[in-house]
Amino acid sequence: MLAKRIIPCLDCDLGVAQGRVVKGVQFKQIRYAGIPWELAEEYDRQGADELIFLDITASHERRETMAKVIEKTSENVFMPLTVGGGIRALADARIAFNSGADKVSVNTAALKNPDLINDIAKYFGNQACVLAIDAKRRYGREPGREMVDTPDGECWFECSFYGGREFTGIDAIKWAIEAEERGAGDIMLTSMDRDGTKDGFDIELTKAISDSVNIPVIASGGCGNPEHILEVLRDTNASAALAASIFHFGEYTVGEVKECLRDGGVHVRL
Amino acid sequence: MIAIIDYGMGNLRSIHNALAKVDGNPVIVSDSKSLSDADADAVVIPGVGSFGDAMRNLDPFSDGLFDLVDSGTPLLGICIGMQVLFDKSEESDAAGFGILAGDVIRLPGGVKIPQMGWNELTIRQDNRDSDLLAGINDGDFFYFVHSYYCVPEDERVITATTDYGVDMAAVVEKDNIHAVQFHPEKSSKKGLLILKNFVEMVK
């Protein structure tokens, strides 16, 4: 039986020589967490199923630093590696793959040019293309929106881009369905309302998207403890959960999270 | 020296790094002539792309490959590199190498396709002495990414299976031919152990 995946996310500031992993709170305040490939090796030891490296500086000059981070990581860490942030064109994806990445995640560039999803899928395979969606709740009925009932009232979910700084007016559920049709292999779904809060995943959002597509959904944003991961993997169709700060700052190991999941009846690789 | 065949369909850094990590002395071979000339102790067909593209790009290597296989050189096929060893695939009209008898068919409906993620092996009761799987136990997880799977004519070549909507061949072995549907180079410690076992076989 296929296991649910636990994916530590490494937000990388590549403005320094070796790069460094940082963690923001609701896309703002920053804490320093360590050197990317050292953390990657630690997560491998702990039993992580996959790793995501996000370039939060995301500029062309820093592509090479990310390539070095991935090259260095892939010498000693043998699990699927995803690179995201600053993948604007096929050329950026190619640099990431050549450095040892297995997948790239795209957000802003795909919203501006959806054909990028088709192109990455065509040249590198569907499994290599992760669509990242940063979604924010918008309460109140609006025509043409996919409305979802939540304990706080009816809402739709709006896609954001440019690292959460700008909004698109695009409905996240509709965008996820389109991305699957275009060839995306995974959807990395971040709740902007929950990101960094440690209040738990947005269950309604995760459920709505994972019930709308047939490709795996990676739930992200708001993880504060193993029970939050248990909740989202047990109560929605998400195939994976992503977390950053609970792992980076040593609050929990990946192994501890997986034991909690196993005890809660979720099938994991232990 | 272990020759990794580069048939131009993706980067081979992971498999190269993983074989290097277990002292396999890997060399990436990008043109068919150097495969024929190479003094390869073993050959790896890595797993990238679709069946038709893989067969088209592997075609120039076929003489060298058959020579190595016929001379008893150990071969490891990974993912699509496993599938091309069979006669044919539902994915393409192109013929496979036919080194192993059987077909490659699409995963059944009712499951998400591709299978992408970590799944468990069950070792076949009558193949528990497989050198490739030394130290591997039932229930160990490996990383799979595929939409098609192999159905060998002779069930006895199956050394391990995995369950994803159907109980399918995950490892097949016959004499010097070894093949895995999952990606050992992406399967952390257990994946490295399988590659190490392959390297040991070669020595």
Tab-separated table of C-alpha atoms in Angstrom:
chain	number	residue	atom	x	y	z
A	1	MET	CA	0.000	0.000	0.000
A	2	LEU	CA	1.246	3.452	-0.927
A	3	ALA	CA	2.372	5.433	2.101
A	4	LYS	CA	1.374	9.004	2.905
A	5	ARG	CA	4.415	11.230	2.509
A	6	ILE	CA	6.002	13.568	5.049
A	7	ILE	CA	7.897	16.371	3.372
A	8	PRO	CA	10.091	18.841	5.259
A	9	CYS	CA	10.272	22.133	3.386
A	10	LEU	CA	13.516	24.097	3.355
A	11	ASP	CA	12.944	27.793	2.655
A	12	CYS	CA	16.338	28.879	1.349
A	13	ASP	CA	17.845	32.353	1.503
A	14	LEU	CA	20.439	32.197	-1.252
A	15	GLY	CA	21.817	35.654	-0.664
A	16	VAL	CA	24.682	34.136	1.333
A	17	ALA	CA	27.484	31.899	0.068
A	18	GLN	CA	26.206	28.397	0.867
A	19	GLY	CA	22.602	29.404	1.183
A	20	ARG	CA	20.751	29.101	4.466
A	21	VAL	CA	17.404	27.759	5.539
A	22	VAL	CA	15.076	30.306	7.071
A	23	LYS	CA	11.491	30.276	8.206
A	24	GLY	CA	9.059	33.131	7.957
A	25	VAL	CA	5.791	33.689	9.765
A	26	GLN	CA	2.947	34.510	7.410
A	27	PHE	CA	5.502	35.290	4.716
A	28	LYS	CA	7.219	37.984	6.881
A	29	GLN	CA	9.453	37.646	9.984
A	30	ILE	CA	12.471	35.430	9.383
A	31	ARG	CA	14.345	32.962	11.628
A	32	TYR	CA	17.577	31.234	10.639
A	33	ALA	CA	17.519	27.424	10.730
A	34	GLY	CA	20.715	26.021	9.197
A	35	ILE	CA	22.712	25.060	6.106
A	36	PRO	CA	20.433	23.447	3.508
A	37	TRP	CA	22.299	20.213	2.766
A	38	GLU	CA	23.082	19.601	6.444
A	39	LEU	CA	19.399	19.852	7.306
A	40	ALA	CA	18.592	17.646	4.304
A	41	GLU	CA	20.915	14.927	5.590
A	42	GLU	CA	19.389	15.164	9.040
A	43	TYR	CA	15.864	14.771	7.591
A	44	ASP	CA	17.051	11.755	5.590
A	45	ARG	CA	18.270	10.157	8.823
A	46	GLN	CA	14.917	10.921	10.430
A	47	GLY	CA	12.999	9.197	7.634
A	48	ALA	CA	11.636	12.059	5.517
A	49	ASP	CA	10.001	10.824	2.300
A	50	GLU	CA	10.843	13.756	0.088
A	51	LEU	CA	12.357	17.240	0.411
A	52	ILE	CA	11.343	20.586	-1.038
A	53	PHE	CA	13.832	23.437	-1.411
A	54	LEU	CA	12.173	26.797	-1.923
A	55	ASP	CA	14.238	29.783	-3.021
A	56	ILE	CA	12.624	32.598	-1.103
A	57	THR	CA	15.073	35.126	-2.547
A	58	ALA	CA	14.046	33.966	-6.025
A	59	SER	CA	16.114	35.983	-8.422
A	60	HIS	CA	18.069	34.874	-11.449
A	61	GLU	CA	21.467	35.565	-9.889
A	62	ARG	CA	20.728	33.041	-7.158
A	63	ARG	CA	19.850	30.150	-9.449
A	64	GLU	CA	23.448	29.016	-9.378
A	65	THR	CA	23.525	28.978	-5.578
A	66	MET	CA	20.427	26.755	-5.558
A	67	ALA	CA	22.057	24.491	-8.136
A	68	LYS	CA	25.049	24.121	-5.801
A	69	VAL	CA	22.770	23.383	-2.849
A	70	ILE	CA	21.031	20.623	-4.823
A	71	GLU	CA	24.292	19.209	-6.206
A	72	LYS	CA	25.737	19.025	-2.731
A	73	THR	CA	22.556	17.510	-1.266
A	74	SER	CA	22.203	14.873	-3.981
A	75	GLU	CA	25.660	13.470	-3.220
A	76	ASN	CA	24.438	12.111	0.092
A	77	VAL	CA	20.655	12.273	0.159
A	78	PHE	CA	18.799	9.711	-1.925
A	79	MET	CA	15.149	10.666	-2.038
A	80	PRO	CA	13.027	12.814	-4.339
A	81	LEU	CA	14.132	16.464	-4.304
A	82	THR	CA	11.915	19.323	-5.458
A	83	VAL	CA	13.149	22.827	-6.246
A	84	GLY	CA	10.785	25.787	-6.229
A	85	GLY	CA	10.850	29.550	-6.163
A	86	GLY	CA	12.177	31.429	-9.139
A	87	ILE	CA	11.401	28.767	-11.739
A	88	ARG	CA	10.226	31.136	-14.443
A	89	ALA	CA	10.978	29.246	-17.625
A	90	LEU	CA	12.002	25.885	-18.990
A	91	ALA	CA	15.653	26.983	-18.798
A	92	ASP	CA	15.382	27.442	-15.018
A	93	ALA	CA	13.805	23.998	-14.707
A	94	ARG	CA	16.605	22.466	-16.761
A	95	ILE	CA	19.269	23.951	-14.450
A	96	ALA	CA	17.446	22.493	-11.451
A	97	PHE	CA	17.137	19.023	-13.023
A	98	ASN	CA	20.767	19.004	-14.137
A	99	SER	CA	21.868	19.815	-10.607
A	100	GLY	CA	20.013	16.746	-9.305
A	101	ALA	CA	16.427	17.850	-8.676
A	102	ASP	CA	13.659	15.375	-9.525
A	103	LYS	CA	10.833	17.883	-9.631
A	104	VAL	CA	10.366	21.624	-9.879
A	105	SER	CA	7.508	23.562	-8.386
A	106	VAL	CA	6.035	26.555	-10.154
A	107	ASN	CA	3.605	29.174	-8.928
A	108	THR	CA	3.873	32.764	-10.187
A	109	ALA	CA	5.280	31.881	-13.592
A	110	ALA	CA	2.568	29.278	-14.177
A	111	LEU	CA	-0.194	31.722	-13.247
A	112	LYS	CA	1.242	34.226	-15.722
A	113	ASN	CA	1.971	31.617	-18.392
A	114	PRO	CA	0.013	28.383	-17.800
A	115	ASP	CA	1.724	26.726	-20.792
A	116	LEU	CA	4.820	26.436	-18.606
A	117	ILE	CA	3.093	23.507	-16.875
A	118	ASN	CA	2.558	21.751	-20.220
A	119	ASP	CA	6.144	22.428	-21.245
A	120	ILE	CA	7.722	21.082	-18.060
A	121	ALA	CA	5.468	18.002	-18.192
A	122	LYS	CA	6.296	17.419	-21.847
A	123	TYR	CA	10.063	17.715	-21.510
A	124	PHE	CA	10.615	16.223	-18.073
A	125	GLY	CA	7.472	14.154	-17.425
A	126	ASN	CA	4.288	14.878	-15.441
A	127	GLN	CA	5.902	13.603	-12.253
A	128	ALA	CA	8.531	16.360	-12.544
A	129	CYS	CA	6.044	19.245	-12.438
A	130	VAL	CA	4.641	20.382	-9.100
A	131	LEU	CA	2.131	23.206	-9.150
A	132	ALA	CA	2.349	25.333	-6.016
A	133	ILE	CA	-0.818	27.159	-5.017
A	134	ASP	CA	-0.851	29.810	-2.278
A	135	ALA	CA	-4.528	30.202	-1.447
A	136	LYS	CA	-6.387	32.665	0.742
A	137	ARG	CA	-9.958	32.466	1.995
A	138	ARG	CA	-12.400	35.040	0.652
A	139	TYR	CA	-15.641	35.085	2.581
A	140	GLY	CA	-18.922	35.949	0.959
A	141	ARG	CA	-20.616	34.586	-2.121
A	142	GLU	CA	-19.329	35.751	-5.489
A	143	PRO	CA	-20.637	34.663	-8.883
A	144	GLY	CA	-18.478	32.172	-10.767
A	145	ARG	CA	-16.575	31.072	-7.671
A	146	GLU	CA	-16.305	27.563	-6.236
A	147	MET	CA	-17.888	28.136	-2.818
A	148	VAL	CA	-16.900	25.988	0.163
A	149	ASP	CA	-18.669	25.728	3.533
A	150	THR	CA	-16.428	26.321	6.542
A	151	PRO	CA	-17.154	26.761	10.274
A	152	ASP	CA	-16.495	30.480	9.716
A	153	GLY	CA	-18.945	30.751	6.841
A	154	GLU	CA	-19.004	30.241	3.114
A	155	CYS	CA	-15.829	31.177	1.247
A	156	TRP	CA	-13.888	30.741	-1.948
A	157	PHE	CA	-10.120	30.465	-2.244
A	158	GLU	CA	-8.058	33.018	-4.151
A	159	CYS	CA	-4.633	32.256	-5.623
A	160	SER	CA	-1.849	34.593	-4.710
A	161	PHE	CA	1.507	35.037	-6.407
A	162	TYR	CA	4.827	36.844	-5.944
A	163	GLY	CA	5.369	35.093	-2.622
A	164	GLY	CA	1.996	36.108	-1.223
A	165	ARG	CA	2.430	39.778	-1.982
A	166	GLU	CA	-0.129	40.028	-4.766
A	167	PHE	CA	-3.487	38.473	-5.564
A	168	THR	CA	-4.702	37.162	-8.868
A	169	GLY	CA	-8.468	36.933	-8.622
A	170	ILE	CA	-8.058	33.315	-9.771
A	171	ASP	CA	-10.114	30.610	-8.043
A	172	ALA	CA	-7.744	28.039	-6.520
A	173	ILE	CA	-10.062	25.068	-7.089
A	174	LYS	CA	-10.502	25.903	-10.769
A	175	TRP	CA	-6.774	26.508	-11.154
A	176	ALA	CA	-5.933	23.122	-9.589
A	177	ILE	CA	-8.248	21.341	-12.031
A	178	GLU	CA	-6.730	23.213	-14.976
A	179	ALA	CA	-3.199	22.418	-13.774
A	180	GLU	CA	-4.005	18.704	-13.664
A	181	GLU	CA	-5.335	18.863	-17.225
A	182	ARG	CA	-2.143	20.631	-18.291
A	183	GLY	CA	0.023	17.878	-16.855
A	184	ALA	CA	0.993	18.839	-13.301
A	185	GLY	CA	2.041	15.796	-11.258
A	186	ASP	CA	1.507	17.107	-7.723
A	187	ILE	CA	-0.194	20.118	-6.180
A	188	MET	CA	1.582	21.761	-3.292
A	189	LEU	CA	-1.229	23.600	-1.566
A	190	THR	CA	-0.381	26.284	0.968
A	191	SER	CA	-2.989	28.040	3.063
A	192	MET	CA	-1.972	31.670	3.397
A	193	ASP	CA	-4.382	32.078	6.295
A	194	ARG	CA	-2.584	29.349	8.247
A	195	ASP	CA	1.020	29.602	7.060
A	196	GLY	CA	3.341	30.176	10.019
A	197	THR	CA	0.496	30.272	12.560
A	198	LYS	CA	0.905	26.708	13.872
A	199	ASP	CA	-2.887	26.556	14.208
A	200	GLY	CA	-3.173	23.483	11.977
A	201	PHE	CA	-3.803	22.956	8.277
A	202	ASP	CA	-6.784	24.485	6.496
A	203	ILE	CA	-8.851	21.290	6.363
A	204	GLU	CA	-11.654	22.757	4.241
A	205	LEU	CA	-9.191	24.056	1.655
A	206	THR	CA	-7.241	20.787	1.528
A	207	LYS	CA	-10.405	18.738	1.283
A	208	ALA	CA	-11.862	20.935	-1.470
A	209	ILE	CA	-8.764	20.735	-3.667
A	210	SER	CA	-7.872	17.075	-3.028
A	211	ASP	CA	-11.465	16.056	-3.836
A	212	SER	CA	-11.374	18.071	-7.075
A	213	VAL	CA	-8.265	16.538	-8.671
A	214	ASN	CA	-6.849	13.054	-9.177
A	215	ILE	CA	-3.207	14.004	-8.712
A	216	PRO	CA	-1.591	13.975	-5.262
A	217	VAL	CA	-2.094	17.048	-3.081
A	218	ILE	CA	0.588	18.092	-0.596
A	219	ALA	CA	-1.021	19.940	2.306
A	220	SER	CA	0.972	22.903	3.576
A	221	GLY	CA	0.707	25.847	5.933
A	222	GLY	CA	-0.120	25.920	9.628
A	223	CYS	CA	1.490	22.779	10.960
A	224	GLY	CA	2.245	23.166	14.661
A	225	ASN	CA	2.378	19.572	15.908
A	226	PRO	CA	2.068	15.938	14.754
A	227	GLU	CA	-1.663	15.883	15.518
A	228	HIS	CA	-2.210	18.564	12.882
A	229	ILE	CA	-0.570	16.308	10.290
A	230	LEU	CA	-2.643	13.355	11.473
A	231	GLU	CA	-5.790	15.448	11.126
A	232	VAL	CA	-5.104	16.566	7.549
A	233	LEU	CA	-3.973	13.136	6.309
A	234	ARG	CA	-6.835	11.308	8.028
A	235	ASP	CA	-9.676	13.722	7.262
A	236	THR	CA	-8.845	14.746	3.668
A	237	ASN	CA	-7.608	13.058	0.492
A	238	ALA	CA	-4.196	14.748	0.727
A	239	SER	CA	-1.358	12.354	-0.177
A	240	ALA	CA	1.339	14.202	1.694
A	241	ALA	CA	1.916	16.871	4.294
A	242	LEU	CA	4.579	19.525	4.307
A	243	ALA	CA	6.024	21.175	7.376
A	244	ALA	CA	8.960	23.437	8.083
A	245	SER	CA	9.389	25.020	11.473
A	246	ILE	CA	8.307	22.059	13.625
A	247	PHE	CA	11.207	20.143	12.076
A	248	HIS	CA	13.786	22.922	11.662
A	249	PHE	CA	13.794	24.001	15.254
A	250	GLY	CA	13.916	20.494	16.638
A	251	GLU	CA	10.435	20.551	18.155
A	252	TYR	CA	9.621	17.188	16.566
A	253	THR	CA	11.500	14.706	14.432
A	254	VAL	CA	10.033	13.232	11.267
A	255	GLY	CA	10.070	9.874	13.068
A	256	GLU	CA	7.949	11.224	15.918
A	257	VAL	CA	5.422	12.584	13.450
A	258	LYS	CA	5.255	9.235	11.645
A	259	GLU	CA	4.730	7.334	14.891
A	260	CYS	CA	1.825	9.629	15.698
A	261	LEU	CA	0.399	8.991	12.218
A	262	ARG	CA	0.816	5.232	12.474
A	263	ASP	CA	-0.891	5.210	15.865
A	264	GLY	CA	-3.698	7.249	14.316
A	265	GLY	CA	-4.189	4.710	11.535
A	266	VAL	CA	-2.399	6.526	8.693
A	267	HIS	CA	-0.131	4.324	6.536
A	268	VAL	CA	3.418	5.691	6.603
A	269	ARG	CA	6.942	4.498	5.864
A	270	LEU	CA	8.547	3.818	9.226
B	1	MET	CA	33.396	-0.239	-13.930
B	2	ILE	CA	29.614	-0.038	-14.130
B	3	ALA	CA	28.315	1.529	-17.325
B	4	ILE	CA	25.196	3.691	-16.932
B	5	ILE	CA	23.587	4.041	-20.327
B	6	ASP	CA	22.782	7.678	-21.071
B	7	TYR	CA	20.050	7.567	-23.677
B	8	GLY	CA	19.518	11.289	-23.571
B	9	MET	CA	16.244	11.489	-21.703
B	10	GLY	CA	17.057	13.074	-18.398
B	11	ASN	CA	19.830	13.647	-15.963
B	12	LEU	CA	21.583	10.647	-14.495
B	13	ARG	CA	23.154	12.393	-11.566
B	14	SER	CA	21.097	10.539	-8.954
B	15	ILE	CA	21.923	7.043	-10.154
B	16	HIS	CA	25.559	8.025	-10.715
B	17	ASN	CA	25.840	9.503	-7.214
B	18	ALA	CA	24.118	6.508	-5.642
B	19	LEU	CA	26.369	3.963	-7.355
B	20	ALA	CA	29.425	6.047	-6.449
B	21	LYS	CA	28.215	6.131	-2.849
B	22	VAL	CA	28.314	2.301	-2.702
B	23	ASP	CA	31.741	2.144	-4.429
B	24	GLY	CA	30.328	0.972	-7.748
B	25	ASN	CA	32.720	2.998	-9.928
B	26	PRO	CA	29.978	4.222	-12.267
B	27	VAL	CA	30.706	5.707	-15.684
B	28	ILE	CA	28.043	7.386	-17.796
B	29	VAL	CA	28.189	6.054	-21.357
B	30	SER	CA	26.588	8.393	-23.857
B	31	ASP	CA	27.380	6.841	-27.218
B	32	SER	CA	26.814	3.328	-28.390
B	33	LYS	CA	30.351	2.818	-29.656
B	34	SER	CA	31.841	3.396	-26.249
B	35	LEU	CA	29.424	0.870	-24.769
B	36	SER	CA	30.749	-1.763	-27.163
B	37	ASP	CA	34.339	-0.723	-26.430
B	38	ALA	CA	33.867	-0.224	-22.707
B	39	ASP	CA	35.255	-2.879	-20.470
B	40	ALA	CA	32.074	-2.846	-18.422
B	41	ASP	CA	31.745	-5.221	-15.478
B	42	ALA	CA	28.063	-4.391	-15.341
B	43	VAL	CA	25.532	-2.221	-17.100
B	44	VAL	CA	22.642	-0.137	-15.793
B	45	ILE	CA	19.672	1.015	-17.872
B	46	PRO	CA	18.291	3.914	-15.823
B	47	GLY	CA	14.654	4.923	-15.703
B	48	VAL	CA	13.576	8.015	-17.562
B	49	GLY	CA	10.866	8.801	-20.082
B	50	SER	CA	8.269	6.803	-21.959
B	51	PHE	CA	8.594	3.332	-23.510
B	52	GLY	CA	8.574	4.440	-27.161
B	53	ASP	CA	11.111	7.254	-26.655
B	54	ALA	CA	13.305	4.976	-24.547
B	55	MET	CA	13.365	2.217	-27.209
B	56	ARG	CA	14.067	4.714	-29.983
B	57	ASN	CA	16.963	6.263	-28.058
B	58	LEU	CA	18.298	2.907	-26.861
B	59	ASP	CA	18.294	1.401	-30.342
B	60	PRO	CA	21.913	2.351	-31.169
B	61	PHE	CA	23.022	0.661	-27.938
B	62	SER	CA	21.250	-2.617	-28.640
B	63	ASP	CA	24.168	-4.542	-30.252
B	64	GLY	CA	26.513	-3.621	-27.415
B	65	LEU	CA	23.825	-4.436	-24.856
B	66	PHE	CA	23.058	-7.863	-26.298
B	67	ASP	CA	26.791	-8.680	-26.432
B	68	LEU	CA	27.171	-7.801	-22.756
B	69	VAL	CA	24.032	-9.706	-21.753
B	70	ASP	CA	25.025	-12.775	-23.764
B	71	SER	CA	28.471	-12.800	-22.188
B	72	GLY	CA	26.876	-12.953	-18.730
B	73	THR	CA	27.576	-9.368	-17.667
B	74	PRO	CA	25.188	-8.332	-14.856
B	75	LEU	CA	22.500	-5.903	-15.998
B	76	LEU	CA	20.262	-3.758	-13.815
B	77	GLY	CA	17.172	-2.178	-15.348
B	78	ILE	CA	15.430	0.575	-13.397
B	79	CYS	CA	11.781	1.630	-13.941
B	80	ILE	CA	11.423	2.187	-17.713
B	81	GLY	CA	14.820	0.443	-17.910
B	82	MET	CA	13.049	-2.631	-16.520
B	83	GLN	CA	10.078	-2.342	-18.860
B	84	VAL	CA	12.190	-2.182	-22.043
B	85	LEU	CA	13.616	-5.630	-21.236
B	86	PHE	CA	10.212	-7.171	-22.032
B	87	ASP	CA	8.610	-7.926	-25.417
B	88	LYS	CA	6.189	-5.031	-25.719
B	89	SER	CA	4.236	-2.331	-23.902
B	90	GLU	CA	0.720	-0.922	-24.123
B	91	GLU	CA	2.365	2.493	-23.992
B	92	SER	CA	3.874	2.246	-27.478
B	93	ASP	CA	3.989	0.311	-30.735
B	94	ALA	CA	7.764	0.022	-30.414
B	95	ALA	CA	9.054	-3.471	-29.653
B	96	GLY	CA	10.986	-4.006	-26.454
B	97	PHE	CA	14.315	-5.861	-26.227
B	98	GLY	CA	12.560	-9.158	-25.486
B	99	ILE	CA	15.331	-10.225	-23.123
B	100	LEU	CA	12.556	-11.274	-20.730
B	101	ALA	CA	9.324	-12.772	-22.067
B	102	GLY	CA	6.194	-10.837	-21.198
B	103	ASP	CA	4.254	-7.613	-21.639
B	104	VAL	CA	4.057	-4.205	-20.012
B	105	ILE	CA	0.516	-3.028	-19.299
B	106	ARG	CA	-1.183	0.023	-17.820
B	107	LEU	CA	-2.016	0.229	-14.117
B	108	PRO	CA	-5.665	-0.651	-13.483
B	109	GLY	CA	-8.401	1.953	-12.991
B	110	GLY	CA	-9.440	2.937	-9.496
B	111	VAL	CA	-6.002	4.123	-8.378
B	112	LYS	CA	-4.267	7.426	-9.011
B	113	ILE	CA	-1.991	7.122	-12.036
B	114	PRO	CA	0.978	7.412	-11.997
B	115	GLN	CA	1.745	5.583	-8.815
B	116	MET	CA	4.022	8.126	-7.181
B	117	GLY	CA	5.490	7.550	-3.758
B	118	TRP	CA	6.782	4.931	-1.328
B	119	ASN	CA	5.333	1.452	-1.491
B	120	GLU	CA	6.167	-1.852	0.179
B	121	LEU	CA	7.863	-4.939	-1.214
B	122	THR	CA	6.743	-8.499	-0.622
B	123	ILE	CA	9.475	-10.999	-1.404
B	124	ARG	CA	8.315	-14.171	-3.175
B	125	GLN	CA	8.510	-17.201	-0.929
B	126	ASP	CA	10.500	-19.274	-3.419
B	127	ASN	CA	12.963	-16.466	-4.218
B	128	ARG	CA	14.143	-15.575	-0.740
B	129	ASP	CA	17.757	-16.334	-1.667
B	130	SER	CA	17.970	-13.403	-4.124
B	131	ASP	CA	21.411	-11.794	-3.747
B	132	LEU	CA	20.014	-8.490	-4.980
B	133	LEU	CA	17.558	-8.415	-2.068
B	134	ALA	CA	19.986	-9.531	0.649
B	135	GLY	CA	19.102	-7.582	3.811
B	136	ILE	CA	15.755	-6.433	2.373
B	137	ASN	CA	12.668	-7.468	4.327
B	138	ASP	CA	8.985	-7.750	3.535
B	139	GLY	CA	7.377	-4.382	4.130
B	140	ASP	CA	10.467	-2.325	3.281
B	141	PHE	CA	9.504	0.768	1.297
B	142	PHE	CA	10.831	1.910	-2.083
B	143	TYR	CA	10.083	4.950	-4.221
B	144	PHE	CA	7.945	4.299	-7.307
B	145	VAL	CA	6.968	6.582	-10.192
B	146	HIS	CA	5.233	4.734	-13.027
B	147	SER	CA	1.999	4.295	-14.976
B	148	TYR	CA	2.705	0.853	-16.502
B	149	TYR	CA	3.897	-2.416	-15.012
B	150	CYS	CA	5.553	-5.631	-16.201
B	151	VAL	CA	3.772	-8.965	-16.506
B	152	PRO	CA	6.419	-11.657	-17.053
B	153	GLU	CA	5.310	-14.791	-18.887
B	154	ASP	CA	7.278	-16.921	-16.469
B	155	GLU	CA	6.156	-16.002	-12.943
B	156	ARG	CA	9.286	-17.591	-11.526
B	157	VAL	CA	11.410	-14.578	-12.581
B	158	ILE	CA	9.494	-12.404	-10.099
B	159	THR	CA	11.501	-12.049	-6.903
B	160	ALA	CA	9.355	-9.383	-5.238
B	161	THR	CA	5.982	-7.762	-5.739
B	162	THR	CA	4.221	-4.597	-4.683
B	163	ASP	CA	0.517	-3.851	-4.335
B	164	TYR	CA	-1.023	-0.829	-6.044
B	165	GLY	CA	-4.492	-1.682	-7.267
B	166	VAL	CA	-2.949	-4.926	-8.450
B	167	ASP	CA	-0.226	-7.189	-7.100
B	168	MET	CA	2.565	-6.542	-9.586
B	169	ALA	CA	6.183	-7.458	-10.272
B	170	ALA	CA	8.478	-5.014	-8.485
B	171	VAL	CA	11.719	-6.987	-8.888
B	172	VAL	CA	12.447	-9.523	-11.622
B	173	GLU	CA	15.627	-11.577	-11.957
B	174	LYS	CA	16.831	-14.177	-14.409
B	175	ASP	CA	20.460	-15.270	-14.500
B	176	ASN	CA	22.502	-12.082	-15.021
B	177	ILE	CA	19.405	-9.937	-15.649
B	178	HIS	CA	18.041	-7.908	-12.716
B	179	ALA	CA	15.333	-5.287	-12.888
B	180	VAL	CA	13.374	-3.135	-10.461
B	181	GLN	CA	10.218	-1.109	-11.070
B	182	PHE	CA	11.075	1.378	-8.301
B	183	HIS	CA	13.971	3.834	-8.129
B	184	PRO	CA	16.660	2.470	-5.784
B	185	GLU	CA	18.618	5.709	-6.276
B	186	LYS	CA	15.670	7.575	-4.709
B	187	SER	CA	14.847	5.030	-2.008
B	188	SER	CA	17.205	6.165	0.731
B	189	LYS	CA	19.094	3.517	2.755
B	190	LYS	CA	17.236	0.439	1.490
B	191	GLY	CA	17.642	1.607	-2.088
B	192	LEU	CA	21.381	2.053	-1.562
B	193	LEU	CA	21.490	-1.446	-0.052
B	194	ILE	CA	20.046	-2.917	-3.258
B	195	LEU	CA	22.601	-1.023	-5.329
B	196	LYS	CA	25.347	-2.195	-2.979
B	197	ASN	CA	24.149	-5.789	-3.422
B	198	PHE	CA	24.307	-5.303	-7.189
B	199	VAL	CA	27.842	-3.903	-6.920
B	200	GLU	CA	28.864	-6.882	-4.765
B	201	MET	CA	27.529	-9.246	-7.433
B	202	VAL	CA	29.742	-7.566	-9.981
B	203	LYS	CA	32.941	-7.862	-7.965
